Amino acid sequence: MKNQVLFIHGAGEGAYEEDRKLAASLREALGAGYNVRYPKMPNTDDPEAWKSRVAKELAAPDSEVRLVGHSVGGSILLKYLSEEKMEKAVTGLFLIAPPYFGSEGWNVDEDVLQKEFASKLPKELPAFFYHSRDDKVVPFEHLVLYAEQLPQAVIHEFENRGHQFGNNLSEVARDIKML
């Protein structure tokens, strides 16, 4: 059976199509031993609709799953994992440029993580964060906020990769294969 990877794309006009290149890069870098699922999330700003879709997607695989989220997709996964009871084993969380809702300019109440969100995540869950200093969509400072809350997380800082990481997720694939 192939290793299962669920990739949740970012939000906004055209995000699904834009992030399709990231999913393809990850699929190629992981190779034939991995099944990368890339569902289209609801075209809405309603976090409950996204949460419902994530729950449906997590119910699909018969085995453990690795979760990958880009931008808002990463924030949604973090919120979901910190607020919901997991039925399936999640063997890794890989977040690419996730916004830290509640920080300056990102005050969307329904997307803000609970105060003690870090303590509500599965205890043994390896978490990896990837962010480029030149990201013009999600400020690099958001990575610092996550690093403060999740000191056990592996933090990867990049230069000149932008918000879309040059459509190259080879570092994410490397970390997924290490687990």
Coordinates of C-alpha atoms in Angstrom, one line a residue:
M1 CA 0.0 0.0 0.0
K2 CA 1.3 3.5 -0.9
N3 CA 2.1 6.1 1.8
Q4 CA -0.8 8.6 2.0
V5 CA -0.3 12.3 1.7
L6 CA -3.1 14.9 1.9
F7 CA -2.2 18.3 0.5
I8 CA -4.5 21.2 1.4
H9 CA -4.1 24.2 -0.8
G10 CA -4.3 27.9 0.1
A11 CA -7.4 30.2 -0.2
G12 CA -8.5 32.9 -2.5
E13 CA -9.2 33.4 -6.2
G14 CA -7.1 30.9 -8.3
A15 CA -5.4 29.3 -5.3
Y16 CA -6.4 25.8 -6.2
E17 CA -4.9 26.1 -9.7
E18 CA -1.8 27.9 -8.5
D19 CA -1.1 25.4 -5.8
R20 CA -1.6 22.5 -8.2
K21 CA 2.0 23.1 -9.3
L22 CA 3.1 22.7 -5.7
A23 CA 1.2 19.4 -5.4
A24 CA 2.7 18.2 -8.7
S25 CA 6.2 19.1 -7.4
L26 CA 5.6 17.1 -4.2
R27 CA 4.1 14.2 -6.1
E28 CA 7.2 14.0 -8.4
A29 CA 9.7 14.4 -5.6
L30 CA 8.1 11.7 -3.5
G31 CA 7.8 9.2 -6.3
A32 CA 5.7 6.1 -6.8
G33 CA 5.6 5.0 -3.2
Y34 CA 3.3 7.9 -2.2
N35 CA -0.2 8.7 -3.0
V36 CA -0.6 12.6 -2.9
R37 CA -4.3 13.5 -2.7
Y38 CA -5.0 17.1 -3.7
P39 CA -8.7 17.8 -3.2
K40 CA -10.3 21.1 -4.2
M41 CA -11.4 22.9 -1.1
P42 CA -14.7 24.9 -0.9
N43 CA -14.6 28.2 -2.7
T44 CA -15.6 30.1 0.4
D45 CA -14.2 32.0 3.3
D46 CA -16.3 29.8 5.7
P47 CA -13.9 27.9 8.0
E48 CA -16.6 25.4 8.9
A49 CA -16.9 24.4 5.2
W50 CA -13.2 23.9 5.1
K51 CA -13.2 22.0 8.4
S52 CA -15.9 19.7 7.1
R53 CA -14.0 19.0 3.9
V54 CA -10.8 18.2 5.8
A55 CA -12.8 15.8 8.0
K56 CA -14.1 14.1 4.9
E57 CA -10.7 13.8 3.3
L58 CA -9.1 12.4 6.5
A59 CA -11.8 9.7 6.7
A60 CA -10.9 8.5 3.2
P61 CA -7.5 6.7 3.5
D62 CA -7.3 3.3 5.2
S63 CA -3.9 4.0 6.7
E64 CA -1.9 6.7 8.4
V65 CA -1.6 10.0 6.6
R66 CA 0.9 12.8 6.3
L67 CA -0.6 16.3 6.1
V68 CA 0.7 19.1 4.0
G69 CA -0.8 22.5 3.9
H70 CA 0.1 25.6 1.9
S71 CA -0.8 29.1 3.2
V72 CA -4.3 29.1 4.6
G73 CA -4.5 25.4 4.0
G74 CA -1.7 25.0 6.6
S75 CA -3.5 27.2 9.1
I76 CA -6.7 25.2 8.6
L77 CA -4.9 21.9 9.2
L78 CA -3.3 23.3 12.4
K79 CA -6.7 24.5 13.6
Y80 CA -8.4 21.2 12.8
L81 CA -5.7 19.1 14.6
S82 CA -5.8 21.3 17.7
E83 CA -9.6 21.3 17.9
E84 CA -10.8 17.9 16.7
K85 CA -10.4 14.3 17.8
M86 CA -8.4 12.4 15.3
E87 CA -9.6 8.9 14.2
K88 CA -6.7 8.2 11.9
A89 CA -3.0 8.3 12.7
V90 CA -1.3 11.4 11.4
T91 CA 2.4 10.8 11.0
G92 CA 3.6 14.2 10.1
L93 CA 2.5 17.8 9.6
F94 CA 4.2 19.9 6.9
L95 CA 3.2 23.5 6.7
I96 CA 4.3 25.9 4.0
A97 CA 3.9 29.6 4.7
P98 CA 0.9 29.4 7.0
P99 CA -0.5 32.7 8.2
Y100 CA -0.8 33.2 11.9
F101 CA -4.3 34.4 12.3
G102 CA -4.7 36.9 15.1
S103 CA -1.5 38.7 14.3
E104 CA -1.4 42.2 12.9
G105 CA -3.3 42.4 9.7
W106 CA -4.6 38.9 10.0
N107 CA -7.5 39.3 12.4
V108 CA -10.1 36.9 11.2
D109 CA -11.8 35.7 14.4
E110 CA -13.1 32.4 13.1
D111 CA -9.5 31.4 11.9
V112 CA -7.7 32.3 15.1
L113 CA -6.2 29.4 16.9
Q114 CA -7.2 28.7 20.5
K115 CA -4.9 30.2 23.1
E116 CA -3.4 26.8 24.1
F117 CA -3.6 25.3 20.6
A118 CA 0.0 23.8 20.9
S119 CA -0.9 21.8 23.9
K120 CA -3.9 20.3 22.1
L121 CA -2.0 18.9 19.2
P122 CA -1.2 15.2 19.2
K123 CA 1.8 14.8 21.5
E124 CA 4.0 12.8 19.2
L125 CA 3.1 14.6 16.0
P126 CA 6.3 15.8 14.1
A127 CA 5.6 19.3 12.7
F128 CA 7.7 21.0 10.0
F129 CA 7.4 24.6 8.9
Y130 CA 8.7 26.1 5.7
H131 CA 8.8 29.9 5.0
S132 CA 10.7 32.2 2.7
R133 CA 12.0 35.5 3.9
D134 CA 10.7 37.2 0.7
D135 CA 7.1 36.0 1.0
K136 CA 5.0 38.9 -0.1
V137 CA 1.7 37.2 0.9
V138 CA 2.3 35.9 4.4
P139 CA 4.9 37.9 6.4
F140 CA 8.0 35.9 7.5
E141 CA 7.2 37.1 11.1
H142 CA 4.4 34.6 11.1
L143 CA 7.0 31.8 11.1
V144 CA 8.5 33.3 14.2
L145 CA 5.1 33.3 16.0
Y146 CA 4.7 29.6 15.2
A147 CA 8.2 28.8 16.3
E148 CA 7.5 30.4 19.7
Q149 CA 4.3 28.4 20.2
L150 CA 5.8 25.1 18.9
P151 CA 9.5 25.0 20.0
Q152 CA 9.6 21.2 19.1
A153 CA 8.8 22.0 15.5
V154 CA 11.4 21.8 12.8
I155 CA 11.7 25.2 11.2
H156 CA 13.1 25.7 7.7
E157 CA 13.8 29.3 6.6
F158 CA 14.5 30.1 3.0
E159 CA 15.6 33.0 0.9
N160 CA 14.2 34.0 -2.5
R161 CA 11.5 31.3 -2.7
G162 CA 8.4 33.6 -2.4
H163 CA 5.0 32.5 -1.3
Q164 CA 4.9 29.7 -3.9
F165 CA 8.4 28.4 -3.2
G166 CA 9.3 28.5 -6.8
N167 CA 6.8 25.6 -7.2
N168 CA 9.5 23.3 -5.7
L169 CA 8.7 21.2 -2.6
S170 CA 11.7 19.0 -2.7
E171 CA 12.6 19.9 0.9
V172 CA 9.1 18.9 2.0
A173 CA 9.4 15.6 0.2
R174 CA 12.8 15.0 1.8
D175 CA 11.3 15.5 5.3
I176 CA 8.2 13.3 4.5
K177 CA 10.5 10.5 3.4
M178 CA 12.6 10.8 6.6
L179 CA 9.6 9.9 8.7

